[in-house]
Amino acid sequence: MKFFIDTANLQQIREAHELGILDGVTTNPSLMAKEGISGKDRVLKHYVDICEIVDNGDVSAEVIATDLDGIIREGEELASLHPNIVVKVPMIKEGLKAIRYFSDKGIRTNCTLIFSAGQALLAAKAGAGYVSPFVGRLDDVSTDGLQLIEQIRLIYDNYGYDTEILAASIRHPMHIVNCAEIGADVVTAPLSAITALLNHPLTDNGLSQFLADHRKSTELAK
Ligand code: E4P
């Protein structure tokens, strides 16, 4: 399973990259705003900065337009920034048409704001490279977000769609583990959820014991 980090924060992207497990980055307009990145030139430069940190990883950059011409214009501009840019397009009618257009032109896409299996099926039919089902936001409204990942996995496997399931809106480490069990192709998560996978109290206790025993035996040998 691929690990993406879900942030526009350069420091956190660097930190995840240094762990040696990072396969890509997802951003969205809210994440860009959170970092105070605004204005077309700054936004485009920020995407290039992100691409330069992750070198070989895909970086999702989201369009703002909601009409077909606007989505195409913005998407082509984003895609021309760097070979690793994946154009993130919302699951709306004009977005679906744009995904078909981009797919025919060889521009890679991530269809975002997926909340149902039917939406994921349409995105795959249109040629999306990735679909982003939002696990946490479904959980937030008392619906099982992970069940959606299972449904999409089944449908894509039934028909051999090669659209990758990019589980998004991940809130905690168990979401990541559960997505891996189900067979999501990618999980995009905040740094805190990724690093939380590292932790186990028995690891900490075990290491303290090993180091204490080593210290003792070294002192005895003196
Ligand atoms: C990623 O592609 C999504 O934009 C993101 O995971 C949404 O996460 P949120 O529900 O925490 O905002």
PDB file of C-alpha atoms and ligand atoms in Angstrom:
ATOM      1  CA  MET A   1       0.000   0.000   0.000  1.00  0.00           C
ATOM      2  CA  LYS A   2       1.203   3.482  -0.859  1.00  0.00           C
ATOM      3  CA  PHE A   3       1.442   6.150   1.860  1.00  0.00           C
ATOM      4  CA  PHE A   4       0.614   9.739   0.958  1.00  0.00           C
ATOM      5  CA  ILE A   5       0.655  12.624   3.405  1.00  0.00           C
ATOM      6  CA  ASP A   6      -2.450  14.812   3.459  1.00  0.00           C
ATOM      7  CA  THR A   7      -1.085  18.309   4.021  1.00  0.00           C
ATOM      8  CA  ALA A   8       0.318  21.391   2.330  1.00  0.00           C
ATOM      9  CA  ASN A   9       2.779  21.960   5.189  1.00  0.00           C
ATOM     10  CA  LEU A  10       6.314  21.723   3.758  1.00  0.00           C
ATOM     11  CA  GLN A  11       7.930  20.888   7.106  1.00  0.00           C
ATOM     12  CA  GLN A  12       5.568  17.960   7.675  1.00  0.00           C
ATOM     13  CA  ILE A  13       6.081  16.740   4.108  1.00  0.00           C
ATOM     14  CA  ARG A  14       9.870  16.839   4.673  1.00  0.00           C
ATOM     15  CA  GLU A  15       9.474  14.971   7.970  1.00  0.00           C
ATOM     16  CA  ALA A  16       7.362  12.226   6.370  1.00  0.00           C
ATOM     17  CA  HIS A  17       9.777  12.002   3.434  1.00  0.00           C
ATOM     18  CA  GLU A  18      12.710  11.581   5.838  1.00  0.00           C
ATOM     19  CA  LEU A  19      10.954   8.550   7.366  1.00  0.00           C
ATOM     20  CA  GLY A  20      11.568   6.835   4.029  1.00  0.00           C
ATOM     21  CA  ILE A  21       7.970   5.679   3.590  1.00  0.00           C
ATOM     22  CA  LEU A  22       6.396   8.525   1.652  1.00  0.00           C
ATOM     23  CA  ASP A  23       4.936   7.830  -1.802  1.00  0.00           C
ATOM     24  CA  GLY A  24       3.140  11.100  -2.424  1.00  0.00           C
ATOM     25  CA  VAL A  25       1.173  14.092  -1.179  1.00  0.00           C
ATOM     26  CA  THR A  26      -2.447  15.187  -1.361  1.00  0.00           C
ATOM     27  CA  THR A  27      -3.548  18.764  -0.891  1.00  0.00           C
ATOM     28  CA  ASN A  28      -6.861  20.545  -1.181  1.00  0.00           C
ATOM     29  CA  PRO A  29      -7.894  24.227  -1.122  1.00  0.00           C
ATOM     30  CA  SER A  30      -8.585  24.072   2.634  1.00  0.00           C
ATOM     31  CA  LEU A  31      -5.121  22.639   3.361  1.00  0.00           C
ATOM     32  CA  MET A  32      -3.504  25.344   1.183  1.00  0.00           C
ATOM     33  CA  ALA A  33      -5.504  28.040   3.005  1.00  0.00           C
ATOM     34  CA  LYS A  34      -4.420  26.581   6.362  1.00  0.00           C
ATOM     35  CA  GLU A  35      -0.794  27.253   5.364  1.00  0.00           C
ATOM     36  CA  GLY A  36      -1.693  30.806   4.302  1.00  0.00           C
ATOM     37  CA  ILE A  37      -0.915  30.058   0.647  1.00  0.00           C
ATOM     38  CA  SER A  38      -3.053  32.271  -1.582  1.00  0.00           C
ATOM     39  CA  GLY A  39      -2.817  34.015  -4.935  1.00  0.00           C
ATOM     40  CA  LYS A  40      -2.262  32.053  -8.140  1.00  0.00           C
ATOM     41  CA  ASP A  41       1.534  32.505  -8.336  1.00  0.00           C
ATOM     42  CA  ARG A  42       2.110  31.505  -4.713  1.00  0.00           C
ATOM     43  CA  VAL A  43      -0.171  28.498  -5.029  1.00  0.00           C
ATOM     44  CA  LEU A  44       1.572  27.258  -8.183  1.00  0.00           C
ATOM     45  CA  LYS A  45       5.020  27.798  -6.641  1.00  0.00           C
ATOM     46  CA  HIS A  46       3.950  25.909  -3.524  1.00  0.00           C
ATOM     47  CA  TYR A  47       2.995  22.892  -5.645  1.00  0.00           C
ATOM     48  CA  VAL A  48       6.426  22.961  -7.282  1.00  0.00           C
ATOM     49  CA  ASP A  49       8.086  23.189  -3.834  1.00  0.00           C
ATOM     50  CA  ILE A  50       6.124  20.120  -2.715  1.00  0.00           C
ATOM     51  CA  CYS A  51       7.068  18.188  -5.871  1.00  0.00           C
ATOM     52  CA  GLU A  52      10.740  18.966  -5.256  1.00  0.00           C
ATOM     53  CA  ILE A  53      10.597  17.474  -1.749  1.00  0.00           C
ATOM     54  CA  VAL A  54       8.974  14.160  -2.701  1.00  0.00           C
ATOM     55  CA  ASP A  55      10.875  13.792  -6.037  1.00  0.00           C
ATOM     56  CA  ASN A  56       9.293  10.528  -7.268  1.00  0.00           C
ATOM     57  CA  GLY A  57       5.896  10.775  -5.555  1.00  0.00           C
ATOM     58  CA  ASP A  58       2.569  11.885  -6.970  1.00  0.00           C
ATOM     59  CA  VAL A  59       1.295  15.274  -5.763  1.00  0.00           C
ATOM     60  CA  SER A  60      -2.434  15.966  -6.032  1.00  0.00           C
ATOM     61  CA  ALA A  61      -3.232  19.596  -6.900  1.00  0.00           C
ATOM     62  CA  GLU A  62      -6.900  20.535  -6.865  1.00  0.00           C
ATOM     63  CA  VAL A  63      -8.741  22.699  -9.379  1.00  0.00           C
ATOM     64  CA  ILE A  64     -11.008  25.462  -8.079  1.00  0.00           C
ATOM     65  CA  ALA A  65     -13.193  25.900 -11.185  1.00  0.00           C
ATOM     66  CA  THR A  66     -16.473  24.002 -11.401  1.00  0.00           C
ATOM     67  CA  ASP A  67     -17.250  24.577 -15.103  1.00  0.00           C
ATOM     68  CA  LEU A  68     -15.756  22.303 -17.744  1.00  0.00           C
ATOM     69  CA  ASP A  69     -13.637  24.929 -19.548  1.00  0.00           C
ATOM     70  CA  GLY A  70     -12.333  26.267 -16.255  1.00  0.00           C
ATOM     71  CA  ILE A  71     -11.476  22.810 -14.898  1.00  0.00           C
ATOM     72  CA  ILE A  72      -9.644  21.974 -18.129  1.00  0.00           C
ATOM     73  CA  ARG A  73      -7.758  25.276 -18.166  1.00  0.00           C
ATOM     74  CA  GLU A  74      -6.691  25.004 -14.522  1.00  0.00           C
ATOM     75  CA  GLY A  75      -5.916  21.286 -14.791  1.00  0.00           C
ATOM     76  CA  GLU A  76      -3.678  21.740 -17.825  1.00  0.00           C
ATOM     77  CA  GLU A  77      -1.817  24.552 -16.067  1.00  0.00           C
ATOM     78  CA  LEU A  78      -1.344  22.442 -12.921  1.00  0.00           C
ATOM     79  CA  ALA A  79      -0.213  19.391 -14.920  1.00  0.00           C
ATOM     80  CA  SER A  80       2.384  21.484 -16.772  1.00  0.00           C
ATOM     81  CA  LEU A  81       4.051  22.495 -13.481  1.00  0.00           C
ATOM     82  CA  HIS A  82       5.774  19.152 -12.845  1.00  0.00           C
ATOM     83  CA  PRO A  83       5.526  15.557 -14.140  1.00  0.00           C
ATOM     84  CA  ASN A  84       4.428  14.342 -10.692  1.00  0.00           C
ATOM     85  CA  ILE A  85       1.324  16.538 -10.514  1.00  0.00           C
ATOM     86  CA  VAL A  86      -1.990  14.681 -10.480  1.00  0.00           C
ATOM     87  CA  VAL A  87      -4.954  16.958 -11.187  1.00  0.00           C
ATOM     88  CA  LYS A  88      -7.558  16.664  -8.453  1.00  0.00           C
ATOM     89  CA  VAL A  89     -11.081  17.112  -9.781  1.00  0.00           C
ATOM     90  CA  PRO A  90     -14.330  17.095  -7.762  1.00  0.00           C
ATOM     91  CA  MET A  91     -16.994  14.446  -8.398  1.00  0.00           C
ATOM     92  CA  ILE A  92     -19.488  16.649 -10.206  1.00  0.00           C
ATOM     93  CA  LYS A  93     -20.916  16.299 -13.718  1.00  0.00           C
ATOM     94  CA  GLU A  94     -18.461  18.772 -15.260  1.00  0.00           C
ATOM     95  CA  GLY A  95     -15.663  17.156 -13.279  1.00  0.00           C
ATOM     96  CA  LEU A  96     -16.501  13.762 -14.729  1.00  0.00           C
ATOM     97  CA  LYS A  97     -16.360  15.171 -18.272  1.00  0.00           C
ATOM     98  CA  ALA A  98     -13.040  16.819 -17.456  1.00  0.00           C
ATOM     99  CA  ILE A  99     -11.622  13.533 -16.139  1.00  0.00           C
ATOM    100  CA  ARG A 100     -12.491  11.854 -19.457  1.00  0.00           C
ATOM    101  CA  TYR A 101     -10.842  14.757 -21.307  1.00  0.00           C
ATOM    102  CA  PHE A 102      -7.692  14.619 -19.153  1.00  0.00           C
ATOM    103  CA  SER A 103      -7.531  10.848 -19.369  1.00  0.00           C
ATOM    104  CA  ASP A 104      -7.681  10.960 -23.199  1.00  0.00           C
ATOM    105  CA  LYS A 105      -4.866  13.542 -23.144  1.00  0.00           C
ATOM    106  CA  GLY A 106      -2.673  11.474 -20.797  1.00  0.00           C
ATOM    107  CA  ILE A 107      -3.088  13.896 -17.878  1.00  0.00           C
ATOM    108  CA  ARG A 108      -3.418  11.979 -14.598  1.00  0.00           C
ATOM    109  CA  THR A 109      -6.352  12.694 -12.288  1.00  0.00           C
ATOM    110  CA  ASN A 110      -7.576  12.129  -8.760  1.00  0.00           C
ATOM    111  CA  CYS A 111     -11.367  12.274  -8.489  1.00  0.00           C
ATOM    112  CA  THR A 112     -12.107  13.752  -5.078  1.00  0.00           C
ATOM    113  CA  LEU A 113     -15.105  14.106  -2.742  1.00  0.00           C
ATOM    114  CA  ILE A 114     -16.213  10.491  -3.289  1.00  0.00           C
ATOM    115  CA  PHE A 115     -18.933   9.432  -0.852  1.00  0.00           C
ATOM    116  CA  SER A 116     -20.628   6.545  -2.684  1.00  0.00           C
ATOM    117  CA  ALA A 117     -19.714   3.445  -4.667  1.00  0.00           C
ATOM    118  CA  GLY A 118     -21.693   4.768  -7.643  1.00  0.00           C
ATOM    119  CA  GLN A 119     -19.520   7.879  -7.764  1.00  0.00           C
ATOM    120  CA  ALA A 120     -16.390   5.717  -7.639  1.00  0.00           C
ATOM    121  CA  LEU A 121     -17.710   3.552 -10.483  1.00  0.00           C
ATOM    122  CA  LEU A 122     -18.317   6.614 -12.676  1.00  0.00           C
ATOM    123  CA  ALA A 123     -14.871   8.019 -11.914  1.00  0.00           C
ATOM    124  CA  ALA A 124     -13.234   4.721 -12.944  1.00  0.00           C
ATOM    125  CA  LYS A 125     -15.316   4.590 -16.145  1.00  0.00           C
ATOM    126  CA  ALA A 126     -14.148   8.133 -17.007  1.00  0.00           C
ATOM    127  CA  GLY A 127     -10.508   7.075 -16.584  1.00  0.00           C
ATOM    128  CA  ALA A 128      -9.552   8.595 -13.227  1.00  0.00           C
ATOM    129  CA  GLY A 129      -6.120   7.473 -12.044  1.00  0.00           C
ATOM    130  CA  TYR A 130      -7.176   7.742  -8.401  1.00  0.00           C
ATOM    131  CA  VAL A 131     -10.496   8.024  -6.573  1.00  0.00           C
ATOM    132  CA  SER A 132     -10.582   9.604  -3.134  1.00  0.00           C
ATOM    133  CA  PRO A 133     -13.322   8.224  -0.869  1.00  0.00           C
ATOM    134  CA  PHE A 134     -13.503  10.316   2.316  1.00  0.00           C
ATOM    135  CA  VAL A 135     -13.536   7.772   5.144  1.00  0.00           C
ATOM    136  CA  GLY A 136     -13.521  10.146   8.129  1.00  0.00           C
ATOM    137  CA  ARG A 137     -16.203  12.499   6.826  1.00  0.00           C
ATOM    138  CA  LEU A 138     -18.546   9.515   6.370  1.00  0.00           C
ATOM    139  CA  ASP A 139     -17.754   8.329   9.893  1.00  0.00           C
ATOM    140  CA  ASP A 140     -18.553  11.867  11.076  1.00  0.00           C
ATOM    141  CA  VAL A 141     -22.151  11.480   9.839  1.00  0.00           C
ATOM    142  CA  SER A 142     -22.616   8.019  11.390  1.00  0.00           C
ATOM    143  CA  THR A 143     -21.926   6.109   8.159  1.00  0.00           C
ATOM    144  CA  ASP A 144     -19.209   3.456   7.900  1.00  0.00           C
ATOM    145  CA  GLY A 145     -16.487   5.031   5.788  1.00  0.00           C
ATOM    146  CA  LEU A 146     -14.476   1.808   5.662  1.00  0.00           C
ATOM    147  CA  GLN A 147     -17.463  -0.055   4.239  1.00  0.00           C
ATOM    148  CA  LEU A 148     -17.298   2.273   1.245  1.00  0.00           C
ATOM    149  CA  ILE A 149     -13.651   1.297   0.687  1.00  0.00           C
ATOM    150  CA  GLU A 150     -14.715  -2.385   0.740  1.00  0.00           C
ATOM    151  CA  GLN A 151     -17.495  -1.761  -1.791  1.00  0.00           C
ATOM    152  CA  ILE A 152     -15.212   0.103  -4.179  1.00  0.00           C
ATOM    153  CA  ARG A 153     -12.517  -2.606  -3.861  1.00  0.00           C
ATOM    154  CA  LEU A 154     -15.091  -5.265  -4.791  1.00  0.00           C
ATOM    155  CA  ILE A 155     -16.425  -3.320  -7.774  1.00  0.00           C
ATOM    156  CA  TYR A 156     -12.992  -2.443  -9.153  1.00  0.00           C
ATOM    157  CA  ASP A 157     -11.823  -6.045  -8.755  1.00  0.00           C
ATOM    158  CA  ASN A 158     -14.999  -7.371 -10.436  1.00  0.00           C
ATOM    159  CA  TYR A 159     -14.200  -5.451 -13.594  1.00  0.00           C
ATOM    160  CA  GLY A 160     -10.430  -5.034 -13.416  1.00  0.00           C
ATOM    161  CA  TYR A 161     -10.484  -1.223 -13.244  1.00  0.00           C
ATOM    162  CA  ASP A 162      -6.985   0.022 -12.656  1.00  0.00           C
ATOM    163  CA  THR A 163      -8.141   3.245 -10.960  1.00  0.00           C
ATOM    164  CA  GLU A 164      -6.362   3.304  -7.597  1.00  0.00           C
ATOM    165  CA  ILE A 165      -8.403   3.614  -4.407  1.00  0.00           C
ATOM    166  CA  LEU A 166      -6.878   6.484  -2.423  1.00  0.00           C
ATOM    167  CA  ALA A 167      -8.487   6.361   1.007  1.00  0.00           C
ATOM    168  CA  ALA A 168      -8.770   9.973   2.207  1.00  0.00           C
ATOM    169  CA  SER A 169     -10.057  11.898   5.211  1.00  0.00           C
ATOM    170  CA  ILE A 170      -8.117   9.557   7.471  1.00  0.00           C
ATOM    171  CA  ARG A 171      -8.387  10.483  11.125  1.00  0.00           C
ATOM    172  CA  HIS A 172      -6.316   7.955  13.096  1.00  0.00           C
ATOM    173  CA  PRO A 173      -3.825   5.081  12.748  1.00  0.00           C
ATOM    174  CA  MET A 174      -6.460   2.323  12.835  1.00  0.00           C
ATOM    175  CA  HIS A 175      -8.078   3.823   9.731  1.00  0.00           C
ATOM    176  CA  ILE A 176      -4.731   3.211   7.994  1.00  0.00           C
ATOM    177  CA  VAL A 177      -4.468  -0.385   9.223  1.00  0.00           C
ATOM    178  CA  ASN A 178      -8.097  -1.114   8.306  1.00  0.00           C
ATOM    179  CA  CYS A 179      -7.611   0.341   4.819  1.00  0.00           C
ATOM    180  CA  ALA A 180      -4.550  -1.885   4.379  1.00  0.00           C
ATOM    181  CA  GLU A 181      -6.598  -4.945   5.436  1.00  0.00           C
ATOM    182  CA  ILE A 182      -9.329  -4.092   2.947  1.00  0.00           C
ATOM    183  CA  GLY A 183      -6.851  -3.517   0.138  1.00  0.00           C
ATOM    184  CA  ALA A 184      -6.949   0.231  -0.518  1.00  0.00           C
ATOM    185  CA  ASP A 185      -4.143   1.030  -2.959  1.00  0.00           C
ATOM    186  CA  VAL A 186      -3.180   4.240  -1.178  1.00  0.00           C
ATOM    187  CA  VAL A 187      -3.904   5.936   2.116  1.00  0.00           C
ATOM    188  CA  THR A 188      -3.457   9.667   2.526  1.00  0.00           C
ATOM    189  CA  ALA A 189      -3.179  10.668   6.156  1.00  0.00           C
ATOM    190  CA  PRO A 190      -1.993  13.479   8.409  1.00  0.00           C
ATOM    191  CA  LEU A 191       1.555  13.102   9.743  1.00  0.00           C
ATOM    192  CA  SER A 192       0.187  12.447  13.246  1.00  0.00           C
ATOM    193  CA  ALA A 193      -1.741   9.343  12.073  1.00  0.00           C
ATOM    194  CA  ILE A 194       1.283   8.032  10.169  1.00  0.00           C
ATOM    195  CA  THR A 195       3.739   8.460  13.046  1.00  0.00           C
ATOM    196  CA  ALA A 196       1.216   7.022  15.520  1.00  0.00           C
ATOM    197  CA  LEU A 197       1.700   3.685  13.710  1.00  0.00           C
ATOM    198  CA  LEU A 198       5.236   3.652  15.110  1.00  0.00           C
ATOM    199  CA  ASN A 199       4.170   3.535  18.731  1.00  0.00           C
ATOM    200  CA  HIS A 200       3.658   0.594  21.062  1.00  0.00           C
ATOM    201  CA  PRO A 201       4.249   0.681  24.841  1.00  0.00           C
ATOM    202  CA  LEU A 202       5.795  -2.822  24.747  1.00  0.00           C
ATOM    203  CA  THR A 203       8.366  -1.546  22.241  1.00  0.00           C
ATOM    204  CA  ASP A 204       9.272   1.306  24.610  1.00  0.00           C
ATOM    205  CA  ASN A 205       9.398  -0.997  27.656  1.00  0.00           C
ATOM    206  CA  GLY A 206      11.385  -3.624  25.768  1.00  0.00           C
ATOM    207  CA  LEU A 207      13.937  -1.091  24.562  1.00  0.00           C
ATOM    208  CA  SER A 208      14.349   0.424  28.057  1.00  0.00           C
ATOM    209  CA  GLN A 209      14.986  -3.083  29.439  1.00  0.00           C
ATOM    210  CA  PHE A 210      17.515  -3.951  26.697  1.00  0.00           C
ATOM    211  CA  LEU A 211      19.425  -0.710  27.272  1.00  0.00           C
ATOM    212  CA  ALA A 212      19.359  -1.127  31.079  1.00  0.00           C
ATOM    213  CA  ASP A 213      20.653  -4.718  30.817  1.00  0.00           C
ATOM    214  CA  HIS A 214      23.372  -3.636  28.401  1.00  0.00           C
ATOM    215  CA  ARG A 215      24.456  -0.858  30.796  1.00  0.00           C
ATOM    216  CA  LYS A 216      24.553  -3.312  33.715  1.00  0.00           C
ATOM    217  CA  SER A 217      26.607  -5.933  31.884  1.00  0.00           C
ATOM    218  CA  THR A 218      29.016  -3.288  30.598  1.00  0.00           C
ATOM    219  CA  GLU A 219      29.554  -2.016  34.155  1.00  0.00           C
ATOM    220  CA  LEU A 220      30.058  -5.569  35.490  1.00  0.00           C
ATOM    221  CA  ALA A 221      32.713  -6.209  32.856  1.00  0.00           C
ATOM    222  CA  LYS A 222      34.784  -3.196  34.027  1.00  0.00           C
TER     223      LYS A 222
HETATM  224  C1  E4P B   1      -7.595  14.404   0.552  1.00  0.00           C
HETATM  225  O1  E4P B   1      -7.459  14.213  -0.603  1.00  0.00           O
HETATM  226  C2  E4P B   1      -8.787  15.046   1.137  1.00  0.00           C
HETATM  227  O2  E4P B   1      -8.926  16.326   0.619  1.00  0.00           O
HETATM  228  C3  E4P B   1      -8.654  15.043   2.629  1.00  0.00           C
HETATM  229  O3  E4P B   1      -8.224  13.768   3.041  1.00  0.00           O
HETATM  230  C4  E4P B   1      -9.900  15.485   3.367  1.00  0.00           C
HETATM  231  O4  E4P B   1      -9.684  15.255   4.732  1.00  0.00           O
HETATM  232  P1  E4P B   1     -10.587  15.915   5.892  1.00  0.00           P
HETATM  233  O5  E4P B   1     -11.911  15.263   5.875  1.00  0.00           O
HETATM  234  O6  E4P B   1      -9.814  15.636   7.131  1.00  0.00           O
HETATM  235  O7  E4P B   1     -10.657  17.378   5.567  1.00  0.00           O
END
